[in-house]
Every structure is written in structure tokens, then in C-alpha cells.
CSV table of C-alpha atoms and ligand atoms in Angstrom, one decimal:
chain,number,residue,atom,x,y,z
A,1,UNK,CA,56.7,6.7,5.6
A,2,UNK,CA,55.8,3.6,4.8
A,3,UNK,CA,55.1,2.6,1.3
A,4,UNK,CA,51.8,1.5,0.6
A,5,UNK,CA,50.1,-0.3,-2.6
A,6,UNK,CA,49.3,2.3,-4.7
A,7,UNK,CA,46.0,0.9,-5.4
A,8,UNK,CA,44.9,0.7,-1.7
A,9,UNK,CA,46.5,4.2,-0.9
A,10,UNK,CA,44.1,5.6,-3.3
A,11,UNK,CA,41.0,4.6,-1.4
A,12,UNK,CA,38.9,7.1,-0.1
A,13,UNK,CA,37.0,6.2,3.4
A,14,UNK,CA,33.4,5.4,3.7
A,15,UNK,CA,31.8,8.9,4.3
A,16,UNK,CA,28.7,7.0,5.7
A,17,UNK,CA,30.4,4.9,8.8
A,18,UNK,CA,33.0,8.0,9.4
A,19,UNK,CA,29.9,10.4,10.0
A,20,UNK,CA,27.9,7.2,12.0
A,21,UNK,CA,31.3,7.6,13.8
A,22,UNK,CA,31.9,10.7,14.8
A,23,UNK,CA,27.4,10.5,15.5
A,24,UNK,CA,28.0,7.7,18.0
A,25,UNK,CA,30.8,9.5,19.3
A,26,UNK,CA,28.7,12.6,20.3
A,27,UNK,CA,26.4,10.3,21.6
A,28,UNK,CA,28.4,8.7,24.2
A,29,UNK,CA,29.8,11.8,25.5
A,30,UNK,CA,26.4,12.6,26.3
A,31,UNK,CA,25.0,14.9,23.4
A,32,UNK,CA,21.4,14.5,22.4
A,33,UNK,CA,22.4,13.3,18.7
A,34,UNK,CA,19.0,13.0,16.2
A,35,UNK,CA,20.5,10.1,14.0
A,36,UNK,CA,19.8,10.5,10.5
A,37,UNK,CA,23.1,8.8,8.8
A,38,UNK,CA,23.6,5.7,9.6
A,39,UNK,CA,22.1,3.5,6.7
A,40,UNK,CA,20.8,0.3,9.2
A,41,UNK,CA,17.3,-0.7,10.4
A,42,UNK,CA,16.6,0.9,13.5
A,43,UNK,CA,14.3,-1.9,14.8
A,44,UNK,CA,16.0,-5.1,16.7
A,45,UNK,CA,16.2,-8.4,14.9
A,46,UNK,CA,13.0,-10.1,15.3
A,47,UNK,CA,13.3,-12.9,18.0
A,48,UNK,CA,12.8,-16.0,15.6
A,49,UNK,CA,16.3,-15.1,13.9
A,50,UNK,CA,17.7,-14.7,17.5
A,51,UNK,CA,16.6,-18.3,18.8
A,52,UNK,CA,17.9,-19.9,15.6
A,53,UNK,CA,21.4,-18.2,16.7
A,54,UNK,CA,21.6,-19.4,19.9
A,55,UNK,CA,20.4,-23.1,18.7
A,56,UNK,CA,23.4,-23.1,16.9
A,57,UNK,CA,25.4,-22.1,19.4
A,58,UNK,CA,24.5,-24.6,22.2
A,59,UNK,CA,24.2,-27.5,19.3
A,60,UNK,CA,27.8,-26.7,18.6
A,61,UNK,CA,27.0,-25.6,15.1
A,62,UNK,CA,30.3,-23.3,15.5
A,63,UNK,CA,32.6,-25.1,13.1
A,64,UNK,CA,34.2,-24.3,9.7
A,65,UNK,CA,31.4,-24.7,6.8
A,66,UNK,CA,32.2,-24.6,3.2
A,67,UNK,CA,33.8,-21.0,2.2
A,68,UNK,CA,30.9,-20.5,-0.1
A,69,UNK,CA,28.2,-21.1,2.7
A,70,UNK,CA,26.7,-24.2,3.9
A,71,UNK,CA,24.4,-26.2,1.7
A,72,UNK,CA,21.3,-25.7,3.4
A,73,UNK,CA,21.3,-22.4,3.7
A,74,UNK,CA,22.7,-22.0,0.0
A,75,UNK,CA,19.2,-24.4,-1.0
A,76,UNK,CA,17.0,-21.3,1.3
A,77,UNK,CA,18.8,-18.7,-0.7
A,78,UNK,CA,18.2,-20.8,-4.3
A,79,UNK,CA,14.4,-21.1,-3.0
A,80,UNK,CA,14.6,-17.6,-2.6
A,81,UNK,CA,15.6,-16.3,-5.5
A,82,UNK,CA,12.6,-18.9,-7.0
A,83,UNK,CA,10.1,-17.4,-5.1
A,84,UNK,CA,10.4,-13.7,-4.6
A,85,UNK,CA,12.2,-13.0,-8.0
A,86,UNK,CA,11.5,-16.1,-10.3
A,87,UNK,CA,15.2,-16.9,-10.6
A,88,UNK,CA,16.8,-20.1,-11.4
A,89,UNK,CA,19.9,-20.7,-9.0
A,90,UNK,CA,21.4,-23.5,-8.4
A,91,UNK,CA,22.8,-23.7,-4.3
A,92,UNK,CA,26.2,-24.4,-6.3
A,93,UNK,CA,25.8,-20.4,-8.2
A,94,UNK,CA,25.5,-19.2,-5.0
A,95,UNK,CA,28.5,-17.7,-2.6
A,96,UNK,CA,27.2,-16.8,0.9
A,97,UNK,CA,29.7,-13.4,1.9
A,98,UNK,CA,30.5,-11.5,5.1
A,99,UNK,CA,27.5,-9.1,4.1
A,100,UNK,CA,26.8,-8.0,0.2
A,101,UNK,CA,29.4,-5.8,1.1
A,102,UNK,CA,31.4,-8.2,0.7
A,103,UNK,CA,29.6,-10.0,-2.1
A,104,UNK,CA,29.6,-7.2,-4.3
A,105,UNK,CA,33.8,-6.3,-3.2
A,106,UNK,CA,34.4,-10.2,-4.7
A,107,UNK,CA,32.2,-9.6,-7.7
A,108,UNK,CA,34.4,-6.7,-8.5
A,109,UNK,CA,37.5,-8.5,-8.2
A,110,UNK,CA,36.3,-11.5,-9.6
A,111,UNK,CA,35.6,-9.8,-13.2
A,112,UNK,CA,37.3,-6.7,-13.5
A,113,UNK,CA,40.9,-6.4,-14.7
A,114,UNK,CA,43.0,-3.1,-14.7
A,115,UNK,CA,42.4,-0.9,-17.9
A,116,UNK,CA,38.8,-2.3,-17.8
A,117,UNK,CA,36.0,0.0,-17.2
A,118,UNK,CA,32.8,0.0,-14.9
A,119,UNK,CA,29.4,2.0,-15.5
A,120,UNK,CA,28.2,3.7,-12.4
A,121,UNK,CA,25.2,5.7,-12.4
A,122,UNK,CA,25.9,8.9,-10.0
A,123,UNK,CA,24.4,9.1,-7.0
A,124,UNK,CA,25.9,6.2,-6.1
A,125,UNK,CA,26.5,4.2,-3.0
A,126,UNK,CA,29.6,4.9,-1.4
A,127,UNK,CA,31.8,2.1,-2.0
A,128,UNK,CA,31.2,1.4,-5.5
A,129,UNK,CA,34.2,3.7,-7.2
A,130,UNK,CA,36.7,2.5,-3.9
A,131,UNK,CA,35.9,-1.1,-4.7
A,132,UNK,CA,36.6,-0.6,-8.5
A,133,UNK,CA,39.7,1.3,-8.0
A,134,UNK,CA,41.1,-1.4,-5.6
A,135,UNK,CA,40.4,-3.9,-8.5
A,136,UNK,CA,42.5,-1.6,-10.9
A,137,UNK,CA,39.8,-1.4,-13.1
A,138,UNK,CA,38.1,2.4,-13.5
A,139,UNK,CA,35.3,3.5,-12.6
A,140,UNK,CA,33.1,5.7,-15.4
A,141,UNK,CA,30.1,7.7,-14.1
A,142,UNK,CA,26.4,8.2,-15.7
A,143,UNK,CA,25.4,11.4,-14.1
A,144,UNK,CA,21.6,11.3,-13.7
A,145,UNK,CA,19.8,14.2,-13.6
A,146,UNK,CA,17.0,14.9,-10.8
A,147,UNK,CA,14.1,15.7,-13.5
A,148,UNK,CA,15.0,12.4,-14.4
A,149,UNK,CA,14.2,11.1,-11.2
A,150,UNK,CA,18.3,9.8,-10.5
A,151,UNK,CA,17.4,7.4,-13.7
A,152,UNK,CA,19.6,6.2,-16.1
A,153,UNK,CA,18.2,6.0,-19.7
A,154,UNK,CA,18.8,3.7,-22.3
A,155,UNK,CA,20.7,6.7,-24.5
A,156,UNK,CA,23.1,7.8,-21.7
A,157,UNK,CA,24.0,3.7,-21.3
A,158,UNK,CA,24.5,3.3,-24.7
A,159,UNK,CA,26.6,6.2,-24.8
A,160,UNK,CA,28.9,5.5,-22.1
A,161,UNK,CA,30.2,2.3,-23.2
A,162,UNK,CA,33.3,2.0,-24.9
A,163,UNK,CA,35.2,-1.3,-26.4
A,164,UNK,CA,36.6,-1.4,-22.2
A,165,UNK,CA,33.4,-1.5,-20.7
A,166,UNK,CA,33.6,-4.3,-18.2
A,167,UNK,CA,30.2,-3.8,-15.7
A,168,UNK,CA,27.2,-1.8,-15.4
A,169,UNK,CA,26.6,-1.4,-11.5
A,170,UNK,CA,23.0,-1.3,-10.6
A,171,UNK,CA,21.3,-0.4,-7.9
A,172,UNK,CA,17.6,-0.5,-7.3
A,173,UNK,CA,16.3,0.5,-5.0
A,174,UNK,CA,18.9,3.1,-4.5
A,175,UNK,CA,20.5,4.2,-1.5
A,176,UNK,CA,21.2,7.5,-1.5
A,177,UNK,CA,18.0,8.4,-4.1
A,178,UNK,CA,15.2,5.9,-3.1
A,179,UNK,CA,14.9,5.5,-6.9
A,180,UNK,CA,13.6,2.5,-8.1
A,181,UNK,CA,13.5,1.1,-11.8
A,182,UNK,CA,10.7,0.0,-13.2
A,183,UNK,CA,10.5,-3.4,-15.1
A,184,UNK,CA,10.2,-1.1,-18.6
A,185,UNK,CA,13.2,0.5,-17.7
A,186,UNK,CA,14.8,-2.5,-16.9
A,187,UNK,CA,14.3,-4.6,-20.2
A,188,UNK,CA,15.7,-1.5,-21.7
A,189,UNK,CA,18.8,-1.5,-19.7
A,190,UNK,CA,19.0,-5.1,-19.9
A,191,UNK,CA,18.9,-4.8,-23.8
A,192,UNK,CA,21.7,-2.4,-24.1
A,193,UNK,CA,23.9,-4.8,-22.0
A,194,UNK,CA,23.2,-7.6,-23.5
A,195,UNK,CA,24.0,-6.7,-26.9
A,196,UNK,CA,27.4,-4.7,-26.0
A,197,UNK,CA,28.2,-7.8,-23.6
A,198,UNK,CA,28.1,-5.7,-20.6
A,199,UNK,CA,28.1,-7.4,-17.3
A,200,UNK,CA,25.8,-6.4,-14.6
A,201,UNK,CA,26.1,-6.5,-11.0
A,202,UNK,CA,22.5,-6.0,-9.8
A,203,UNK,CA,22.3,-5.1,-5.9
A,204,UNK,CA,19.0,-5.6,-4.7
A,205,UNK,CA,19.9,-5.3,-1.2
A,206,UNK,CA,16.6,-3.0,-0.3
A,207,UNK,CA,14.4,-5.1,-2.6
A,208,UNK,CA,11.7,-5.4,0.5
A,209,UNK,CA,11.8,-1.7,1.4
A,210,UNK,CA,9.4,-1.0,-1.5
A,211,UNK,CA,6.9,2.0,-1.1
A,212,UNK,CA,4.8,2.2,-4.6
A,213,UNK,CA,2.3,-0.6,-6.2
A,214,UNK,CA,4.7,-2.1,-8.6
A,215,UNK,CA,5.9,-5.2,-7.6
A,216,UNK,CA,10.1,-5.8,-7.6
A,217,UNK,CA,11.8,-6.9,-10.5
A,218,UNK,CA,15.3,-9.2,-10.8
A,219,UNK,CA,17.2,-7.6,-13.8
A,220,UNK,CA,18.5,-11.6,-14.5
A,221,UNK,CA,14.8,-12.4,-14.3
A,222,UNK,CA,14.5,-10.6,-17.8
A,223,UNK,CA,15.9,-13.4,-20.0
A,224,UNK,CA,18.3,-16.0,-20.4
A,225,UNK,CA,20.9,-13.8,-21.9
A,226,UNK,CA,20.9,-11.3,-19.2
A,227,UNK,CA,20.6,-14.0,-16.8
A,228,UNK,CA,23.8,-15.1,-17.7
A,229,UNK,CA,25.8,-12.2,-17.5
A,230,UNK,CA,24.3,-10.5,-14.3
A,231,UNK,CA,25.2,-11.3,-10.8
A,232,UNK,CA,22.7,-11.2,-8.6
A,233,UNK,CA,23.5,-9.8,-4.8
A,234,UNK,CA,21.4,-9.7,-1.8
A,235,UNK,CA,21.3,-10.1,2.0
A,236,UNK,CA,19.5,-10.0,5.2
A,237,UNK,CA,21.1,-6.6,6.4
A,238,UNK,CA,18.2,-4.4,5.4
A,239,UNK,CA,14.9,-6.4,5.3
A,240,UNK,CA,15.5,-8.5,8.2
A,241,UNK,CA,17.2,-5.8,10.3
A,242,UNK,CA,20.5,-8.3,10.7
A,243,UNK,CA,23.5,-5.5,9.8
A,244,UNK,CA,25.5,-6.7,12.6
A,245,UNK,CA,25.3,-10.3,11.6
A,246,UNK,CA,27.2,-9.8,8.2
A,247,UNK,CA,25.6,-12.3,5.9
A,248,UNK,CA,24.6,-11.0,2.6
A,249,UNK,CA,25.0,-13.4,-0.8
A,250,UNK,CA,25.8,-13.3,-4.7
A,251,UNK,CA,24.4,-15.1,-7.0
A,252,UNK,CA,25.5,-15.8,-11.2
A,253,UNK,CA,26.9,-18.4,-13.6
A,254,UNK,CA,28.6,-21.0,-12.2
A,255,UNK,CA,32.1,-20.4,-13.8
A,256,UNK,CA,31.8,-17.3,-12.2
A,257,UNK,CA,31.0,-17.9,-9.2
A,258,UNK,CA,33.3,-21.0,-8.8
A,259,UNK,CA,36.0,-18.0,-9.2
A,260,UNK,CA,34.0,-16.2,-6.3
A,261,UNK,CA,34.4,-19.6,-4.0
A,262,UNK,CA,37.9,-19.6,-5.0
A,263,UNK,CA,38.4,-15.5,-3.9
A,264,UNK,CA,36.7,-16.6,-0.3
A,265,UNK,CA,38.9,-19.9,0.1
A,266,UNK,CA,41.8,-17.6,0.5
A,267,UNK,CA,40.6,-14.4,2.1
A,268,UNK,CA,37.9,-14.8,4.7
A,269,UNK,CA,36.9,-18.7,4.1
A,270,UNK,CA,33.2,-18.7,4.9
A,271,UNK,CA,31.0,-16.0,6.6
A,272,UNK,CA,30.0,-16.6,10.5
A,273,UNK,CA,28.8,-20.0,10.9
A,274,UNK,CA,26.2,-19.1,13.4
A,275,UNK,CA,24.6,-16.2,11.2
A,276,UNK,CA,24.2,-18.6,8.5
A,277,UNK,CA,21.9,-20.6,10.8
A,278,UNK,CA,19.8,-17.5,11.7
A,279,UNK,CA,20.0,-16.3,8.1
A,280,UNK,CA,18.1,-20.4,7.3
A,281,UNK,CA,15.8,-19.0,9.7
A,282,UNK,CA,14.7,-16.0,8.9
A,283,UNK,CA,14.7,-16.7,4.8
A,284,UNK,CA,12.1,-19.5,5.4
A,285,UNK,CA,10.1,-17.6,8.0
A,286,UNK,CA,6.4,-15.9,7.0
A,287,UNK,CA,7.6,-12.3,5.9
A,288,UNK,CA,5.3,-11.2,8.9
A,289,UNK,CA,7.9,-9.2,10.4
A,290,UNK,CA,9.6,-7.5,7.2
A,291,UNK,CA,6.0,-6.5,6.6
A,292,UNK,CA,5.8,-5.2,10.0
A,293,UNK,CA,8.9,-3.5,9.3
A,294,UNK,CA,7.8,-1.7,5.8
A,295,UNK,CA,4.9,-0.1,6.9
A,296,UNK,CA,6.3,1.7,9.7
A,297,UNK,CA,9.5,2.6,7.1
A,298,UNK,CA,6.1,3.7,5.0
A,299,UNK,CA,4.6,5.7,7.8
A,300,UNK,CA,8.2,7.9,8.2
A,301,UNK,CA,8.6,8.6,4.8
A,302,UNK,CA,5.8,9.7,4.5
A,303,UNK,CA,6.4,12.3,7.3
A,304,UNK,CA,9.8,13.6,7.1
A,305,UNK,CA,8.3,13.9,3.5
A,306,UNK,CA,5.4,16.0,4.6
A,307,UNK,CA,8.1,17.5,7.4
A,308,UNK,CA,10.7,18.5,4.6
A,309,UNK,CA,8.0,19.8,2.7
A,310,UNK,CA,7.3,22.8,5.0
A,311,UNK,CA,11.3,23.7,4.9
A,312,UNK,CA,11.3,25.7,1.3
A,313,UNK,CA,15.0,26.2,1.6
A,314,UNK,CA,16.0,22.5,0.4
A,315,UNK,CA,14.1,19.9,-1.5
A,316,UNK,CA,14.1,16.3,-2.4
A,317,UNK,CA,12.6,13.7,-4.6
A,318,UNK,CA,10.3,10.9,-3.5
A,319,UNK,CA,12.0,8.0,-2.7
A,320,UNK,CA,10.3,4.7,-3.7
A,321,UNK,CA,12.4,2.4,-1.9
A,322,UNK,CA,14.8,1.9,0.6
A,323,UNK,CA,14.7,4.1,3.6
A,324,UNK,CA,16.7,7.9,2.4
A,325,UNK,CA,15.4,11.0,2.1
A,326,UNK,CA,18.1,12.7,-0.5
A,327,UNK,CA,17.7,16.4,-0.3
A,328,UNK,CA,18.8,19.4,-2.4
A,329,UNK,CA,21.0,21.6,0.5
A,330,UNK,CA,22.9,23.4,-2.7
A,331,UNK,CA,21.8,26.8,-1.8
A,332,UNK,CA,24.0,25.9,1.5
A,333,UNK,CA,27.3,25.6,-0.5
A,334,UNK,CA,29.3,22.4,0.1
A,335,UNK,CA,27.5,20.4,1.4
A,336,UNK,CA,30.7,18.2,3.3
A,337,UNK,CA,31.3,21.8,5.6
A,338,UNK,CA,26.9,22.3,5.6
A,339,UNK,CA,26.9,18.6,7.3
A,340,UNK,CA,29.7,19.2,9.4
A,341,UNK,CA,27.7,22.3,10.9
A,342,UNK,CA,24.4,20.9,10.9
A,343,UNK,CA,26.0,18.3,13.4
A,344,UNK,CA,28.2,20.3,15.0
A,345,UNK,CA,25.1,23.2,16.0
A,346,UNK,CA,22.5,21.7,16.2
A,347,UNK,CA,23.7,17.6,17.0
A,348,UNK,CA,21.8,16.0,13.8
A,349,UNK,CA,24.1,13.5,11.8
A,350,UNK,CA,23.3,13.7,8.4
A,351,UNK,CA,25.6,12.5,5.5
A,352,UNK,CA,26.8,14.9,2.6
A,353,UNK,CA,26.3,13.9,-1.0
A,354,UNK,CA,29.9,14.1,-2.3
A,355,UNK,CA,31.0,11.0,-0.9
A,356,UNK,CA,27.4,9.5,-3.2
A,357,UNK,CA,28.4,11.8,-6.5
A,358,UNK,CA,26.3,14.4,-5.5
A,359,UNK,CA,27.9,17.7,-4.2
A,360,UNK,CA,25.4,20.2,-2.6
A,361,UNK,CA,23.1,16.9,-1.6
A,362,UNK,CA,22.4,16.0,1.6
A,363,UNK,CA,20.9,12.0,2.5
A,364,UNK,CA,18.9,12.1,5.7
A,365,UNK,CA,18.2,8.2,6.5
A,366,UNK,CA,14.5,8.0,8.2
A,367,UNK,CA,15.3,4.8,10.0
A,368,UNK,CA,14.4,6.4,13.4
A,369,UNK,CA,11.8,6.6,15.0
A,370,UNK,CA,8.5,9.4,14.0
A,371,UNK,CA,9.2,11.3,16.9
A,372,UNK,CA,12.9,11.6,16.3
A,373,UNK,CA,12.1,12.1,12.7
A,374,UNK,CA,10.4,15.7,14.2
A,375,UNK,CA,12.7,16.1,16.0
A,376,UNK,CA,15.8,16.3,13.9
A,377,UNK,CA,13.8,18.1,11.4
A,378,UNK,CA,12.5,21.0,13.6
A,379,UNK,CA,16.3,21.0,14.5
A,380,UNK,CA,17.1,21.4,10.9
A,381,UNK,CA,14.7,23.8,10.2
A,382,UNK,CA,16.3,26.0,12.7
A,383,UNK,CA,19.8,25.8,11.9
A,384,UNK,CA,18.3,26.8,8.3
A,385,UNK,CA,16.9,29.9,9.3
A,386,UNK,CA,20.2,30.9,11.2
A,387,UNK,CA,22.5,30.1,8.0
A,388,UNK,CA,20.5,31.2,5.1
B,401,PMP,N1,24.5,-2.1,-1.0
B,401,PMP,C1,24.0,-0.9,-0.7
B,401,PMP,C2,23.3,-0.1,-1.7
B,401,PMP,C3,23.9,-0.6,0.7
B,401,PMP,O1,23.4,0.6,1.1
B,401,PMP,C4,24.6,-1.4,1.6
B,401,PMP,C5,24.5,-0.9,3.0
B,401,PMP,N2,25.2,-1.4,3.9
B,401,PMP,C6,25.1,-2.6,1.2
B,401,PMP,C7,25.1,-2.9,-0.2
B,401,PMP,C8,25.9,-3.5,2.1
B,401,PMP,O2,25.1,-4.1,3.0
B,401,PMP,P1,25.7,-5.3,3.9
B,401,PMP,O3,27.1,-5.4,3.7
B,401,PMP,O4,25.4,-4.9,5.3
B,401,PMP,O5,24.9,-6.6,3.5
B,402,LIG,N1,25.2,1.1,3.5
B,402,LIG,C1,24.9,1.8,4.7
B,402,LIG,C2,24.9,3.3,4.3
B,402,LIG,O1,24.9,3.7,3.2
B,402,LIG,C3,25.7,1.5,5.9
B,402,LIG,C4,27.1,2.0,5.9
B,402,LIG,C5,28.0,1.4,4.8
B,402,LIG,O2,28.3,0.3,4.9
B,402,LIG,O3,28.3,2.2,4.0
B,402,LIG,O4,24.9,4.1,5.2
């Protein structure tokens, strides 16, 4: 057997694309699969984005740009960040990656060092612990509780730093919880970090899939001290309905990020020169169609809310944001082999909360549409009355 880098032979596959896998799979053998994993917009990306794509194309804008993104549409993100979340970027603090993926991945790399420690508050997205432990650094949970809403407080934070705390990773909203901070949380969080010199990597990748009355807040946005020690990351994946284009973009102090530009020089250069010209496109369109695209995200929640409601063997807590239901299956044991089932009898692909921190959870996505969303839920409710 070949030997492999012991970091890399640590790392633990995405639960989230193997189950969106083996989902697809099903599919194309011919099985009536109710899709309830994978974590993408179902809808197509609105046309606008499309005919900037193929300008590019036929206007032979299919060249090498700089590895950090080209400048105009590094000046859209920098007006971005001004309007939506009253931040301060210059183009040259911001590095355009394949996807915030990607952005985050560099981040990561960029500041951690082995021994060092990073703060993740459980449930967590999927890759956060892989992309730590591929940096060598470690990554150190906050369990949140669920009468806490999947919150971290300011006590547990304080708490969990030691002398080798490197980065607090936040996410908000959250994908798996739907949680979403709000800005007195924030300041709060913000606080702690700045006075223990914590960094934070802030992914606001679902900041337009936002259900409540409080507007979005920028953790950097919260001072100039936090400002400059938070990296800002964001894309068009989510609120534009572009995952296959793989744009997504960080944003932090320029020493910092010159490092970032320096990581992408020598791995992947820059992202896709033709989903750069869309992504100019759709950041300076009217927000018409991400509008469009929130209410009907709205209108399901809503109803797999009211659906899941009627089920009284499982649970779940509102989600704010983003577009996952996270439900408590624990009375179903674990939950990896309750997932497996519920696909296997009854064709729904949903994804188990162990790969998110959460054993006995279970994260159905509502990014289908209303009548699927009955559907798979009906489907669920039968396979619960068979296994209870
Ligand atoms: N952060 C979170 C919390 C996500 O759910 C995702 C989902 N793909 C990403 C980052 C990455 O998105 P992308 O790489 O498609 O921009
Ligand atoms: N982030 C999405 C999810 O959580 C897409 C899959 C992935 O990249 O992990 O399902």
C-alpha cells in the first residue's frame, strides 16, 4: 500500500456530496428519488448571468486573468461588500476562489500552523474539521445546545480559548441549523475575539437566504478592530443559484490576503475566467431574481415546517436562514444507518448529522420543489410508522 501524507490520509469524505451521490445514482437507474440532501438551489441560474457567460465566450474573454480575480470584478465584489454589509474592501483585499469552498480551504491554510487551534461551533458544516486537520492545525468544538437555538454564547467562547487559539469559524446563517446570529450576539462574539486576538473567518455564504425581520449583519462590519482580524467569505453559489460555476470570494487585511494570492499563484491560479464575467453580471444586477428566489425558499419552509410538525416522532428548530430543515431523528438510533434506511425503503436522500457534529440529527434541505417537499415527507412519515 502506498504511503500517503498522514495529514491527507486522515481526511474524512464529504458526507453531503457522497449521499448527493449515491441520490443521483438511484436516480439514474430509474428510482423515484425525493431529493432532500443536496445543499444547492434547485432553481436554474437566472438568464442575465447566462448571457454574460456566453459574451465572454464569443468575445474571447477565455484567457488567464490575475490568480486573485480580475480587477473589475474584484471592484463589483469591493462595491458589494459597501453596499449590502457596509464594508470597506479594497479590490486589492480581495481573492476571487474556485467557490468559498475554496476561499475558506486557503483562509485555513493561509493562517493556521500545526499545534494551533480552531473554534468551531458544533453543528458544523461538513468541511470545516477536514480543512483544519489538512492544515495541521486542530480543530476544537463549541457544542451548542438546541434550547440554545445551535448558539454559541459569549461564556462558552471565552471558555474555549486557550494561549493556541488560532480562529473562531463562524457561520451565519448556518447550514445544517438555519441559525442565524443576531447583531447583539455578534458584538458579543466579536468582543471576545478581539480582546483574546482570535481570528475569525466569517462565512456568509447564505447571507440572502434570510427568513426573519432583522436585517444581515457583517461580523468585520462591527469595528475596526474586528475588521482587521476577520476574513470575510462569500459567493454566488447560494443566492444566485451558480454552484456549478465555482466562484465564491474572501475578503481581509491586505497582508493577509497578499498570502491568499500567493496560495492561488501556485495551486489553481485564478478561478474560471468565464464565471467571473457572469459573476460581474449578476453582482451588479437588481436583486430581482434572488428575491424571486427567497420567497419561494420562504413559502417551503414554511411547509415542510408545518409538514414535519404533524410527524411527533422527530422534531426541529426553526431555521432563520439558509434553506435546512435540521431535525431530531434520535429516538431512531444512529442516525448514519436511519439515513441509509430512509433512502434505501422509501428512496428519500436525506443527510445524517454526524458528519455536521450532531449524531441522532438528521438535515433535510427544502431546496425542492412544494410538491416534492409533500412528497418526501408523506414518504417519511411512513417509513416512521414502520420503524418506530
Ligand atoms: N459554506 C457553507 C456553509 C456551505 O454550505 C457551502 C456549500 N456548498 C459552502 C461554504 C461552499 O459553497 P461554494 O464552494 O459552492 O461557494
Ligand atoms: N454545501 C452544500 C451542502 O452542505 C453542498 C455540498 C458540499 O459542498 O458540501 O450540502
Amino acid at each position: 500500500m502506498v504511503k500517503i501524507n498522514s495529514r491527507i490520509h486522515e481526511v474524512l469524505g464529504s458526507t453531503t456530496l457522497a449521499i448527493t451521490a449515491r441520490a443521483n445514482e438511484l436516480k439514474a437507474q430509474g428510482k423515484d428519488v425525493v431529493n432532500f440532501a443536496a445543499g444547492e438551489p434547485d432553481f436554474d441560474t437566472p438568464d442575465y448571468i447566462k448571457d454574460a457567460a456566453i459574451k465572454a465566450i464569443q468575445g474571447g474573454f477565455t484567457k488567464y486573468t490575475p490568480s486573485s480575480g480580475s480587477e473589475e470584478l474584484r471592484i463589483a465584489i469591493a462595491e458589494k461588500f459597501k453596499r449590502d454589509n457596509n464594508l470597506e474592501y479594497k479590490p486589492g483585499q480581495i481573492v476571487v476562489g474556485c467557490g468559498a469552498k475554496h476561499s475558506i480551504f486557503n483562509a485555513v491554510m493561509v493562517l493556521c500552523d500545526a499545534g494551533e487551534e480552531v473554534l468551531i461551533p458544533a453543528p458544523y458544516w461538513v468541511s470545516y474539521p477536514e480543512m483544519v486537520k489538512i492544515s495541521g492545525a486542530k480543530p476544537v468544538f463549541i457544542e451548542t445546545t438546541r434550547e440554545n437555538g445551535f448558539r454559541i454564547t459569549a461564556e462558552q467562547l471565552q471558555k474555549a480559548i486557550t494561549p493556541r487559539t488560532k480562529i473562531l469559524i463562524l457561520n451565519s446563517p448556518s447550514n445544517p441549523t438555519g441559525m442565524v446570529y443576531s447583531k447583539a450576539e455578534l458584538v458579543k462574539i466579536a468582543e471576545i475575539c478581539v480582546k483574546n486576538k482570535v481570528w475569525v473567518i466569517s462565512d456568509e455564504i447564505y447571507e440572502k437566504l434570510l427568513y426573519g425581520s432583522e436585517p444581515f449583519v457583517s461580523i468585520a462590519s462591527l469595528g475596526k478592530d474586528i475588521f482587521d482580524q476577520t476574513i470575510t467569505i462569500n459567493g454566488v453559489s447560494k443566492a444566485y443559484s451558480m454552484t456549478g460555476w465555482r466562484i465564491g470570494y474572501a475578503a481581509g487585511p491586505a497582508d493577509v490576503m497578499g498570502y491568499m494570492k500567493n496560495l492561488q499563484d501556485h495551486s489553481t491560479s485564478n478561478p474560471t475566467s468565464i464565471s467571473q464575467k457572469a459573476t460581474v453580471a449578476a453582482l451588479k444586477a437588481s436583486e430581482t431574481s434572488i428575491a424571486m428566489m427567497r420567497e419561494e425558499f420562504k413559502k417551503r419552509r414554511d411547509l415542510i415546517m408545518s409538514l414535519v410538525d404533524d410527524v411527533p416522532e422527530i422534531s426541529y428548530i426553526k431555521p432563520d436562514g439558509a434553506f435546512y430543515l435540521f431535525c431530531d431523528f434520535t429516538n431512531f438510533g444512529p442516525c448514519a444507518e436511519t439515513a441509509k434506511k430512509i433512502l434505501n425503503d422509501v428512496n428519500v436522500a436525506v443527510i445524517p448529522g454526524d458528519g455536521f457534529g450532531a449524531e441522532g440529527w438528521i438535515r433535510l434541505t427544502f431546496s425542492t420543489s412544494q410538491e416534492r417537499i409533500r412528497e418526501g415527507i408523506s414518504r417519511i412519515k411512513g417509513w416512521i410508522s414502520q420503524n418506530k
